[in-house]
Coordinates of C-alpha atoms in Angstrom, one line a residue:
M1 CA 38.5 25.1 22.2
T2 CA 40.4 22.7 19.9
N3 CA 38.8 21.0 16.9
T4 CA 39.0 17.7 18.8
K5 CA 37.0 19.1 21.8
E6 CA 34.4 20.7 19.4
L7 CA 34.0 17.4 17.6
T8 CA 33.7 15.4 20.9
A9 CA 31.2 17.8 22.5
Y10 CA 29.1 17.9 19.4
L11 CA 28.9 14.1 19.0
L12 CA 28.3 13.5 22.7
A13 CA 25.3 15.8 22.5
F14 CA 24.1 13.9 19.3
I15 CA 24.4 10.5 21.0
H16 CA 22.6 11.9 24.1
G17 CA 19.7 12.8 21.8
L18 CA 19.6 9.4 20.3
K19 CA 19.4 7.8 23.8
E20 CA 16.8 10.3 25.0
S21 CA 14.6 9.1 22.1
G22 CA 14.9 5.5 23.0
L23 CA 17.9 4.2 21.0
K24 CA 19.8 1.5 23.0
E25 CA 21.4 -0.7 20.3
M26 CA 24.0 0.2 17.7
V27 CA 25.6 -1.9 14.9
I28 CA 29.0 -0.6 13.8
S29 CA 31.0 -1.4 10.7
P30 CA 34.6 -0.1 11.4
G31 CA 36.1 2.5 9.1
S32 CA 38.2 5.7 9.2
R33 CA 35.8 8.6 8.6
S34 CA 33.3 7.2 11.1
T35 CA 35.9 6.9 13.9
P36 CA 34.7 9.7 16.2
L37 CA 31.1 8.6 16.2
A38 CA 31.9 4.9 16.4
L39 CA 34.3 5.4 19.3
L40 CA 32.0 7.5 21.4
A41 CA 29.0 5.2 20.8
Y42 CA 31.1 2.1 21.5
R43 CA 32.4 3.4 24.9
D44 CA 28.9 4.6 26.0
P45 CA 27.7 2.2 28.8
E46 CA 24.0 2.9 27.9
I47 CA 24.4 1.7 24.3
N48 CA 24.8 -2.0 23.4
C49 CA 27.1 -2.2 20.4
Y50 CA 27.7 -5.0 17.9
I51 CA 30.6 -5.0 15.4
N52 CA 30.1 -6.3 11.9
V53 CA 32.7 -5.6 9.3
D54 CA 30.4 -6.3 6.4
E55 CA 28.1 -3.3 6.0
R56 CA 25.5 -5.3 4.0
S57 CA 25.3 -8.0 6.7
A58 CA 25.5 -5.3 9.4
A59 CA 22.4 -3.6 8.1
F60 CA 20.3 -6.8 7.9
F61 CA 21.6 -7.7 11.4
A62 CA 20.3 -4.4 12.7
L63 CA 17.0 -5.0 10.9
G64 CA 16.7 -8.3 12.8
L65 CA 17.4 -6.5 16.1
A66 CA 14.8 -3.9 15.4
K67 CA 12.2 -6.4 14.2
A68 CA 12.5 -8.4 17.5
Q69 CA 12.7 -5.4 19.8
K70 CA 10.2 -3.0 18.1
E71 CA 12.6 -0.2 19.0
P72 CA 15.0 1.9 17.0
V73 CA 18.4 0.4 16.2
G74 CA 21.4 2.5 14.9
L75 CA 23.8 1.8 12.1
I76 CA 27.3 3.4 11.8
C77 CA 29.5 3.2 8.8
T78 CA 32.3 5.1 7.1
S79 CA 32.0 7.2 3.9
G80 CA 31.7 6.1 0.3
T81 CA 30.4 2.7 -0.9
A82 CA 30.1 1.5 2.7
A83 CA 26.9 3.5 2.9
A84 CA 25.7 2.1 -0.4
N85 CA 25.9 -1.4 1.0
Y86 CA 23.1 -0.5 3.5
Y87 CA 20.6 0.0 0.6
P88 CA 18.9 -3.4 0.4
A89 CA 18.2 -3.6 4.2
I90 CA 16.9 0.0 4.1
C91 CA 14.5 -0.9 1.3
E92 CA 13.3 -3.9 3.4
A93 CA 13.0 -1.7 6.5
E94 CA 10.9 0.9 4.7
A95 CA 8.6 -1.8 3.2
S96 CA 8.1 -3.6 6.5
N97 CA 8.0 -0.6 8.8
V98 CA 11.2 -1.4 10.8
P99 CA 12.8 1.6 12.7
L100 CA 16.5 2.0 11.7
V101 CA 18.6 5.0 12.3
V102 CA 21.3 5.0 9.6
L103 CA 24.3 7.1 10.5
T104 CA 26.7 7.5 7.6
A105 CA 30.0 9.4 8.1
D106 CA 31.0 11.7 5.2
R107 CA 33.8 13.8 3.9
P108 CA 33.5 17.5 4.4
P109 CA 32.1 19.8 1.7
E110 CA 35.5 20.8 0.3
A111 CA 36.2 17.1 -0.5
Q112 CA 33.1 16.6 -2.6
G113 CA 33.3 16.5 -6.3
V114 CA 37.0 16.9 -6.6
G115 CA 38.1 13.3 -6.8
A116 CA 38.8 12.8 -3.1
P117 CA 39.1 9.1 -2.2
Q118 CA 36.2 7.2 -0.5
T119 CA 33.8 10.0 -1.4
I120 CA 30.4 9.8 -3.1
D121 CA 27.3 12.0 -3.0
Q122 CA 25.7 10.7 0.2
Q123 CA 22.9 13.4 0.5
H124 CA 19.5 11.8 0.0
L125 CA 21.5 8.6 -0.8
Y126 CA 18.5 6.3 -0.1
G127 CA 15.9 8.5 -1.8
S128 CA 12.3 7.8 -0.9
H129 CA 13.2 4.6 0.9
V130 CA 13.8 6.5 4.2
K131 CA 11.1 8.4 6.1
K132 CA 13.4 11.3 6.8
Y133 CA 16.8 12.6 5.7
I134 CA 19.0 14.8 8.0
G135 CA 22.1 16.3 6.6
M136 CA 24.1 17.4 9.6
A137 CA 26.3 20.5 9.8
L138 CA 30.0 20.2 10.4
P139 CA 30.8 20.3 14.1
E140 CA 31.5 23.8 15.5
E141 CA 32.1 25.3 18.9
G142 CA 29.4 26.5 21.2
E143 CA 26.3 25.5 23.1
S144 CA 24.0 26.3 20.2
F145 CA 25.7 23.7 18.1
E146 CA 25.6 21.1 20.9
R147 CA 21.9 21.8 21.3
Y148 CA 21.4 21.5 17.6
A149 CA 23.2 18.1 17.6
F150 CA 21.2 16.9 20.5
F151 CA 17.9 17.8 18.8
Q152 CA 18.9 16.1 15.6
G153 CA 19.9 13.0 17.4
W154 CA 16.6 13.0 19.3
E155 CA 14.6 13.7 16.1
S156 CA 16.2 10.9 14.1
A157 CA 15.2 8.2 16.5
A158 CA 11.8 9.7 17.3
A159 CA 11.0 9.9 13.5
A160 CA 12.0 6.2 13.1
I161 CA 9.6 4.9 15.7
K162 CA 6.7 7.3 14.9
I163 CA 3.9 5.5 13.1
P164 CA 4.5 4.4 10.4
K165 CA 7.8 3.2 11.7
G166 CA 10.7 3.1 9.2
P167 CA 14.3 4.0 8.5
V168 CA 15.8 7.5 8.9
H169 CA 19.1 8.6 7.4
V170 CA 21.5 11.0 9.1
N171 CA 24.6 12.0 7.2
L172 CA 27.5 13.4 9.3
P173 CA 30.5 15.0 7.7
F174 CA 33.7 15.2 9.7
R175 CA 37.0 17.0 9.1
E176 CA 40.3 15.6 10.5
P177 CA 41.6 15.0 13.1
L178 CA 39.1 12.2 13.6
L179 CA 40.1 10.9 17.0
P180 CA 37.7 12.3 19.7
D181 CA 38.8 13.3 23.2
L182 CA 37.8 10.2 25.3
S183 CA 38.4 12.0 28.5
Q184 CA 35.5 14.3 27.8
S185 CA 32.0 13.5 29.1
F186 CA 28.6 15.0 28.4
T187 CA 27.7 17.5 31.2
R188 CA 24.7 19.4 29.8
H189 CA 21.1 18.5 30.6
Y190 CA 19.2 18.8 27.4
S191 CA 15.9 17.0 27.4
R192 CA 12.8 16.9 25.2
K193 CA 9.6 15.1 25.9
G194 CA 9.0 12.4 23.4
E195 CA 6.1 13.0 21.1
T196 CA 3.1 10.8 21.9
I197 CA 2.4 8.4 19.1
N198 CA -1.4 8.7 19.1
K199 CA -3.3 5.6 18.3
V200 CA -7.0 5.7 17.4
T201 CA -8.8 4.6 20.6
S202 CA -12.3 5.1 19.1
F203 CA -13.6 5.1 15.6
S204 CA -17.1 6.1 14.7
L205 CA -18.3 4.4 11.5
P206 CA -22.0 3.9 11.0
E207 CA -21.4 1.0 8.6
L208 CA -19.7 -1.1 11.2
D209 CA -22.9 -2.4 12.7
S210 CA -24.0 -3.6 9.3
W211 CA -20.6 -5.1 8.5
L212 CA -20.9 -7.4 11.5
T213 CA -24.0 -9.2 10.0
K214 CA -22.4 -10.0 6.7
K215 CA -20.5 -13.1 5.5
G216 CA -16.9 -12.0 5.9
L217 CA -13.3 -13.1 5.5
I218 CA -10.5 -11.8 7.8
I219 CA -7.2 -11.7 5.9
V220 CA -3.9 -11.0 7.6
G221 CA -0.7 -10.2 5.6
R222 CA 1.5 -8.6 8.2
E223 CA 3.9 -9.7 10.9
L224 CA 2.1 -10.2 14.2
T225 CA 3.4 -11.1 17.6
T226 CA 2.0 -14.3 19.1
Q227 CA 0.0 -12.0 21.5
Q228 CA -1.4 -10.0 18.6
A229 CA -2.2 -13.2 16.7
T230 CA -4.2 -14.5 19.7
K231 CA -6.3 -11.3 19.7
M232 CA -6.9 -11.6 16.0
I233 CA -8.2 -15.1 16.3
E234 CA -10.5 -13.9 19.1
L235 CA -11.8 -11.2 16.7
A236 CA -12.6 -13.9 14.2
E237 CA -14.5 -15.9 16.9
I238 CA -16.5 -12.8 17.9
V239 CA -17.7 -12.2 14.4
G240 CA -17.9 -15.8 13.4
W241 CA -15.8 -15.5 10.3
P242 CA -12.8 -17.5 9.0
I243 CA -9.4 -15.9 9.5
L244 CA -6.4 -16.7 7.3
G245 CA -2.9 -15.5 6.7
D246 CA 0.7 -16.6 6.0
P247 CA 3.3 -18.0 8.4
L248 CA 4.5 -14.6 9.5
T249 CA 1.2 -13.7 11.1
N250 CA 1.8 -16.4 13.8
L251 CA -1.9 -17.3 13.6
G252 CA -1.1 -21.0 13.4
N253 CA 1.4 -21.1 16.2
C254 CA 0.2 -18.6 18.8
G255 CA -0.9 -21.3 21.2
K256 CA -4.6 -20.7 20.6
E257 CA -6.4 -23.5 18.7
S258 CA -9.5 -22.2 17.0
D259 CA -12.0 -23.5 14.4
N260 CA -12.0 -20.1 12.8
Y261 CA -8.3 -20.3 11.7
I262 CA -8.0 -21.7 8.2
S263 CA -4.7 -23.1 7.1
H264 CA -3.4 -24.4 3.7
V265 CA -4.7 -21.2 2.1
D266 CA -2.8 -21.6 -1.2
L267 CA -4.2 -25.1 -1.8
I268 CA -7.8 -24.1 -0.8
F269 CA -7.8 -21.2 -3.2
A270 CA -6.4 -23.2 -6.0
D271 CA -10.0 -23.9 -6.7
Q272 CA -11.3 -20.6 -7.9
R273 CA -15.0 -21.7 -7.8
L274 CA -15.3 -20.9 -4.2
E275 CA -18.1 -18.9 -2.7
T276 CA -17.6 -15.1 -2.5
P277 CA -17.7 -13.2 0.8
E278 CA -19.8 -10.0 1.2
I279 CA -17.0 -8.2 3.1
V280 CA -13.3 -8.6 3.6
W281 CA -11.2 -7.1 6.4
Q282 CA -7.5 -7.0 5.4
F283 CA -4.9 -6.3 8.0
G284 CA -1.7 -5.0 6.5
N285 CA -0.7 -6.3 3.1
L286 CA -1.9 -9.4 1.2
P287 CA -0.7 -12.8 2.5
L288 CA 1.8 -14.9 0.6
A289 CA -0.6 -17.2 -1.2
K290 CA -0.9 -16.3 -4.9
N291 CA -4.1 -18.3 -5.4
L292 CA -5.8 -16.1 -2.7
M293 CA -4.7 -13.0 -4.6
L294 CA -6.2 -14.4 -7.8
Y295 CA -9.5 -15.2 -6.0
L296 CA -9.8 -11.7 -4.5
N297 CA -8.9 -10.1 -7.8
Q298 CA -11.9 -11.7 -9.5
S299 CA -14.3 -11.2 -6.5
K300 CA -16.7 -8.3 -7.3
D301 CA -19.4 -6.4 -5.4
L302 CA -18.0 -6.8 -2.0
T303 CA -17.1 -4.4 0.8
Y304 CA -13.3 -4.3 1.1
V305 CA -11.7 -2.8 4.2
I306 CA -8.0 -2.3 4.8
I307 CA -7.0 -1.8 8.5
D308 CA -3.5 -0.5 9.0
E309 CA -2.3 2.1 11.6
S310 CA 0.5 3.2 9.2
E311 CA -2.3 4.8 7.0
S312 CA -0.7 3.1 4.0
W313 CA -3.0 2.2 1.1
K314 CA -1.7 -1.3 0.7
D315 CA -4.2 -2.3 -2.0
W316 CA -2.4 -3.3 -5.1
L317 CA -5.6 -5.1 -6.3
H318 CA -7.4 -1.8 -6.1
Q319 CA -10.4 -3.4 -4.3
S320 CA -10.7 -1.4 -1.1
N321 CA -13.7 0.8 -0.2
Y322 CA -12.3 1.9 3.2
V323 CA -8.8 2.3 4.7
L324 CA -9.0 2.5 8.6
P325 CA -5.9 4.0 10.3
I326 CA -6.2 1.7 13.3
D327 CA -3.8 -0.7 14.8
P328 CA -5.1 -4.3 15.0
L329 CA -5.5 -4.6 18.8
T330 CA -7.5 -1.3 18.9
F331 CA -9.8 -2.5 16.1
C332 CA -10.3 -5.9 17.9
S333 CA -11.2 -4.1 21.1
M334 CA -13.6 -1.8 19.2
V335 CA -15.4 -4.7 17.5
K336 CA -15.6 -6.6 20.8
N337 CA -17.2 -3.6 22.5
M338 CA -19.7 -3.1 19.7
S339 CA -20.8 -6.7 19.4
D340 CA -23.0 -8.4 22.0
E341 CA -24.2 -11.8 22.9
E342 CA -27.2 -11.3 20.6
F343 CA -24.9 -10.8 17.6
H344 CA -23.6 -14.4 17.8
T345 CA -27.1 -15.7 17.0
H346 CA -27.1 -13.7 13.8
A347 CA -23.8 -15.1 12.5
D348 CA -24.1 -17.4 9.5
R349 CA -22.7 -20.6 10.9
N350 CA -23.0 -22.3 7.5
W351 CA -20.5 -19.7 6.1
L352 CA -17.8 -20.7 8.6
S353 CA -18.6 -24.4 8.2
Y354 CA -18.1 -24.0 4.4
W355 CA -14.5 -22.9 4.9
Q356 CA -13.8 -25.5 7.6
E357 CA -14.8 -28.2 5.1
R358 CA -12.4 -26.7 2.5
A359 CA -9.6 -26.8 5.1
K360 CA -10.4 -30.4 6.0
L361 CA -10.2 -31.4 2.3
A362 CA -6.9 -29.6 2.0
R363 CA -5.4 -31.4 5.0
Q364 CA -6.6 -34.8 3.7
T365 CA -5.0 -34.1 0.3
I366 CA -1.7 -33.2 1.9
E367 CA -1.6 -36.3 4.1
T368 CA -2.4 -38.5 1.1
T369 CA 0.0 -36.8 -1.4
L370 CA 2.9 -36.2 1.1
P371 CA 3.4 -39.4 3.1
L372 CA 4.5 -39.0 6.7
D373 CA 7.8 -40.7 6.2
A374 CA 8.7 -39.1 2.9
Y375 CA 12.1 -37.4 3.1
N376 CA 12.2 -34.3 0.8
E377 CA 12.5 -30.6 1.1
S378 CA 8.7 -30.1 1.5
N379 CA 8.2 -32.7 4.2
A380 CA 11.3 -31.7 6.1
S381 CA 10.1 -28.1 6.2
K382 CA 6.6 -29.3 7.4
R383 CA 8.2 -31.4 10.1
L384 CA 10.5 -28.6 11.3
F385 CA 7.4 -26.5 12.0
Q386 CA 5.9 -29.3 14.1
L387 CA 9.2 -29.8 16.1
L388 CA 9.5 -26.3 17.4
K389 CA 8.9 -25.8 21.1
F390 CA 7.5 -23.1 23.4
D391 CA 9.1 -19.6 22.8
E392 CA 11.6 -20.8 20.2
T393 CA 12.0 -18.8 17.0
L394 CA 11.7 -19.7 13.3
F395 CA 13.0 -17.5 10.5
L396 CA 11.8 -18.2 7.0
S397 CA 13.8 -17.3 4.0
N398 CA 11.9 -16.1 0.9
S399 CA 11.3 -18.3 -2.2
N400 CA 10.7 -21.9 -1.4
A401 CA 11.3 -22.0 2.3
I402 CA 8.4 -19.8 3.4
R403 CA 6.1 -21.4 0.8
F404 CA 6.7 -24.9 2.0
I405 CA 5.6 -23.9 5.5
D406 CA 2.7 -21.9 4.2
R407 CA 1.3 -24.7 2.1
Y408 CA 2.0 -27.7 4.3
A409 CA 2.7 -26.9 7.9
G410 CA -0.8 -26.1 9.2
F411 CA -1.4 -25.6 12.9
S412 CA 1.0 -26.2 15.9
K413 CA -0.1 -26.5 19.5
Q414 CA 3.1 -24.9 20.6
R415 CA 3.6 -21.1 20.9
F416 CA 6.6 -19.9 19.1
S417 CA 7.5 -16.9 16.9
V418 CA 7.9 -16.8 13.1
Y419 CA 9.8 -14.1 11.3
G420 CA 10.8 -13.3 7.7
N421 CA 11.7 -10.4 5.4
R422 CA 8.5 -10.0 3.3
G423 CA 8.7 -6.3 2.9
V424 CA 10.4 -6.5 -0.5
N425 CA 10.8 -10.3 -0.6
G426 CA 14.5 -10.3 -1.2
I427 CA 16.9 -13.3 -0.6
D428 CA 19.7 -11.0 0.5
G429 CA 20.6 -10.5 4.1
I430 CA 18.5 -13.4 5.4
V431 CA 21.2 -15.0 7.6
S432 CA 22.1 -11.6 9.1
T433 CA 18.5 -10.6 9.9
A434 CA 18.0 -14.0 11.6
A435 CA 21.1 -13.4 13.6
G436 CA 19.9 -10.0 14.7
I437 CA 16.6 -11.4 15.9
C438 CA 18.4 -14.2 17.8
A439 CA 20.8 -11.7 19.4
A440 CA 17.8 -9.6 20.5
K441 CA 15.6 -12.4 21.8
K442 CA 18.3 -14.7 23.2
Q443 CA 16.3 -17.8 22.3
Q444 CA 16.9 -20.8 20.2
M445 CA 16.6 -19.8 16.5
F446 CA 15.8 -22.1 13.5
L447 CA 16.6 -20.7 10.1
L448 CA 15.0 -22.4 7.1
I449 CA 16.8 -21.2 4.0
G450 CA 17.7 -22.3 0.4
D451 CA 21.2 -22.7 -0.8
L452 CA 21.0 -19.6 -3.1
A453 CA 19.8 -17.3 -0.3
L454 CA 22.5 -18.7 2.0
F455 CA 25.1 -18.0 -0.7
H456 CA 23.9 -14.4 -0.9
D457 CA 24.6 -13.8 2.9
M458 CA 27.2 -16.3 4.0
N459 CA 29.0 -13.5 5.8
G460 CA 26.1 -13.5 8.2
L461 CA 27.4 -16.7 9.6
Q462 CA 30.4 -14.8 10.9
I463 CA 28.4 -12.9 13.4
I464 CA 26.6 -16.1 14.5
K465 CA 30.0 -17.5 15.1
E466 CA 31.4 -14.4 16.9
L467 CA 28.3 -13.9 19.1
E468 CA 28.0 -17.7 19.8
L469 CA 24.3 -17.5 18.9
P470 CA 22.2 -20.7 19.3
V471 CA 21.1 -21.0 15.6
T472 CA 20.2 -24.0 13.6
V473 CA 20.4 -23.4 9.9
I474 CA 18.4 -25.8 7.8
V475 CA 19.5 -25.5 4.2
L476 CA 17.2 -26.7 1.5
N477 CA 19.8 -27.5 -1.1
N478 CA 18.4 -28.1 -4.6
N479 CA 21.5 -26.6 -6.1
G480 CA 20.3 -23.2 -7.3
G481 CA 17.1 -21.3 -7.9
G482 CA 14.5 -23.9 -7.2
I483 CA 11.6 -21.4 -7.0
F484 CA 11.8 -20.9 -10.8
S485 CA 10.6 -24.5 -11.3
F486 CA 7.2 -23.1 -10.1
L487 CA 7.2 -20.3 -12.6
P488 CA 6.5 -20.1 -16.4
Q489 CA 10.3 -19.9 -17.0
R490 CA 10.4 -23.7 -16.4
E491 CA 9.1 -24.2 -20.0
L492 CA 12.3 -22.7 -21.4
D493 CA 14.9 -24.9 -23.1
N494 CA 17.6 -26.0 -20.6
S495 CA 20.2 -24.0 -22.5
F496 CA 18.4 -20.9 -21.4
F497 CA 16.8 -22.1 -18.1
D498 CA 19.9 -23.4 -16.5
P499 CA 22.3 -20.4 -16.7
L500 CA 19.6 -17.7 -16.2
F501 CA 17.2 -19.3 -13.7
S502 CA 18.5 -22.7 -12.4
T503 CA 21.9 -21.2 -11.6
P504 CA 23.5 -24.3 -10.1
L505 CA 26.1 -23.3 -7.4
H506 CA 27.5 -26.7 -6.4
L507 CA 28.1 -25.5 -2.9
D508 CA 30.0 -27.7 -0.5
L509 CA 28.0 -27.0 2.6
E510 CA 30.2 -29.0 4.9
K511 CA 33.1 -26.6 4.0
V512 CA 30.8 -23.6 4.6
A513 CA 30.0 -24.8 8.1
D514 CA 33.6 -25.6 8.7
L515 CA 34.7 -22.1 7.6
Y516 CA 32.5 -20.5 10.2
C517 CA 33.1 -23.1 12.9
G518 CA 29.7 -24.7 12.7
A519 CA 28.6 -28.3 13.2
Y520 CA 27.6 -29.9 9.9
K521 CA 24.9 -32.6 9.6
K522 CA 23.4 -34.3 6.5
P523 CA 20.5 -36.6 7.4
K524 CA 19.5 -39.4 5.1
S525 CA 15.9 -39.9 6.4
L526 CA 13.1 -37.9 8.0
T527 CA 13.7 -39.8 11.3
E528 CA 17.3 -38.8 11.2
F529 CA 16.4 -35.2 10.4
E530 CA 14.1 -35.0 13.4
Q531 CA 16.7 -36.4 15.7
I532 CA 19.4 -33.9 14.5
V533 CA 17.0 -31.0 14.8
C534 CA 16.2 -32.0 18.4
E535 CA 19.9 -32.5 19.2
S536 CA 20.9 -29.1 17.8
R537 CA 18.9 -27.2 20.3
E538 CA 21.0 -28.8 23.1
R539 CA 24.3 -27.8 21.4
I540 CA 26.1 -25.5 23.8
D541 CA 29.6 -24.1 23.2
S542 CA 32.2 -25.4 25.6
K543 CA 34.6 -22.7 26.7
D544 CA 37.2 -25.3 27.3
N545 CA 36.8 -26.9 23.9
R546 CA 36.3 -24.1 21.4
E547 CA 38.2 -25.8 18.7
E548 CA 35.8 -28.8 18.5
K549 CA 33.1 -28.3 15.9
E550 CA 30.8 -30.6 17.9
N551 CA 30.8 -28.0 20.7
S552 CA 29.8 -25.1 18.4
T553 CA 26.6 -23.1 19.3
W554 CA 25.3 -23.3 15.7
T555 CA 24.5 -26.2 13.4
L556 CA 24.1 -26.4 9.6
I557 CA 21.7 -29.2 8.5
E558 CA 21.7 -29.9 4.8
V559 CA 18.5 -31.3 3.2
V560 CA 19.3 -32.4 -0.3
G561 CA 16.6 -32.0 -2.9
E562 CA 15.9 -31.6 -6.6
Q563 CA 14.8 -28.4 -8.2
K564 CA 11.8 -29.8 -10.1
A565 CA 10.5 -32.1 -7.3
P566 CA 8.7 -29.6 -5.2
A567 CA 6.9 -28.1 -8.2
E568 CA 5.8 -31.6 -9.4
L569 CA 4.6 -32.4 -5.8
W570 CA 2.6 -29.2 -5.7
Q571 CA 1.0 -29.9 -9.0
H572 CA -0.1 -33.4 -7.8
M573 CA -1.4 -31.7 -4.6
I574 CA -3.6 -29.3 -6.6
E575 CA -4.9 -32.1 -8.8
G576 CA -5.7 -34.3 -5.8
Y577 CA -7.5 -31.4 -4.0
G578 CA -9.5 -30.7 -7.2
N579 CA -10.6 -34.4 -7.3
R580 CA -11.7 -34.3 -3.7
N581 CA -13.6 -31.1 -4.2
E582 CA -15.6 -32.4 -7.2

């Protein structure tokens, strides 16, 4: 058997293992050393492949695909620094439990440590940020090696989706020649029954009965589907407690209106004199609002329960008494089964009314301090949330974008999905992640992003262009790092603040849109902004008129702002809320 036939048989078995374990999507960044794996995956009719020449963008695009589909997505790149460019997205995947299968091609052992080009030490390249590392053997002849390759392919995807989900790294060294035999096919019939991911279906805890009679808060700091969010609100209604979270929980836009859902959390908890609960149920991590974190940090003598099926101790406040390894829906069902009609008569209705009154005061403050027709970054973000329709998708960049929605948007009667990258809160790869989600869901996507985050991932616009994705990018352009105007660094002299934190970019966003064949709009009023947002969802690429920007599938809307303005508005908001709360 020739080297080419050995290589081909080995990789066909490996790819078969990936598919047997549920991998159906692959993102490929072209390169030389990865040629055999990339070619065989690309020609496989059962694998949907995307091509993205920028490895950093490719990894975040794959992250978006996996976020939307909840299934493992593969990444293929060549050797050397190509693999290093995956690192930020892998860190985000690990922190937010997204199943990626990272397949890095490598030089053979004899090329390591001797100055061979495009060669770095790729073993355990991503350290503790991956769930599992598999260093593959060089391809050899024989059924035993094919069986080995099949098992490792199966194991890598299975490990990625096993709770807690996360990224897995497989390093594959290849010797030349690198072209596989495309006439070969996989003829063996290896199979392995997938491991059952056991979820807790019952949980015996004597304290649970007593928990249900206390004054409690339900806090959600994890991404939920709209269906999960609906169940979580039903849980709050069963126990009679307020439930709160940030935009990524989808609690405010799952289509279920409830008096138990409390919005404008950061403003409510700006007043630290609030009553203290007897018990807290925290699902996943803490939500975005910093004022909530400060409130919980000073709360003493309460029962604190973290509920997370990943069995992660997500308690950086060190408050928890219990960590329950249960997924949210199972926990909701368990509580529903344990509670009865009699329980509702024991719920402290004054406790819920207290929080409803706080939310009402927050809404009144926002309406007074932020007039309906004011055109600025904060109000445009709020209005965007209100304009979204059934089953559309909103992706929120980190820094100001997600905070404007969290603080001001409130509740929507429409059901749509909100996403973000809050695992490690980076501003890199935002555009590419949003593109991946859009490609997976095949629905209208709105991306709210700042100019600095856009600059970090402008290459992500290329895949939006290539795939003709229906994306509307709303850029909050305050010319740099506007988030720092909220932080203590704002007290620095301008000679320090501007170069280190303000970082003005002076981007010409019309040229950015033009470079990637997008339609560019710059509204001058809130009314014009609303009109452009609504028109953008109807923008369909004309196959007969591809050159015309007006027929592009994607639109860039520039909302011009000033760096200090949102921080000044927020300060007025807090003062106004404090006066109402006296």
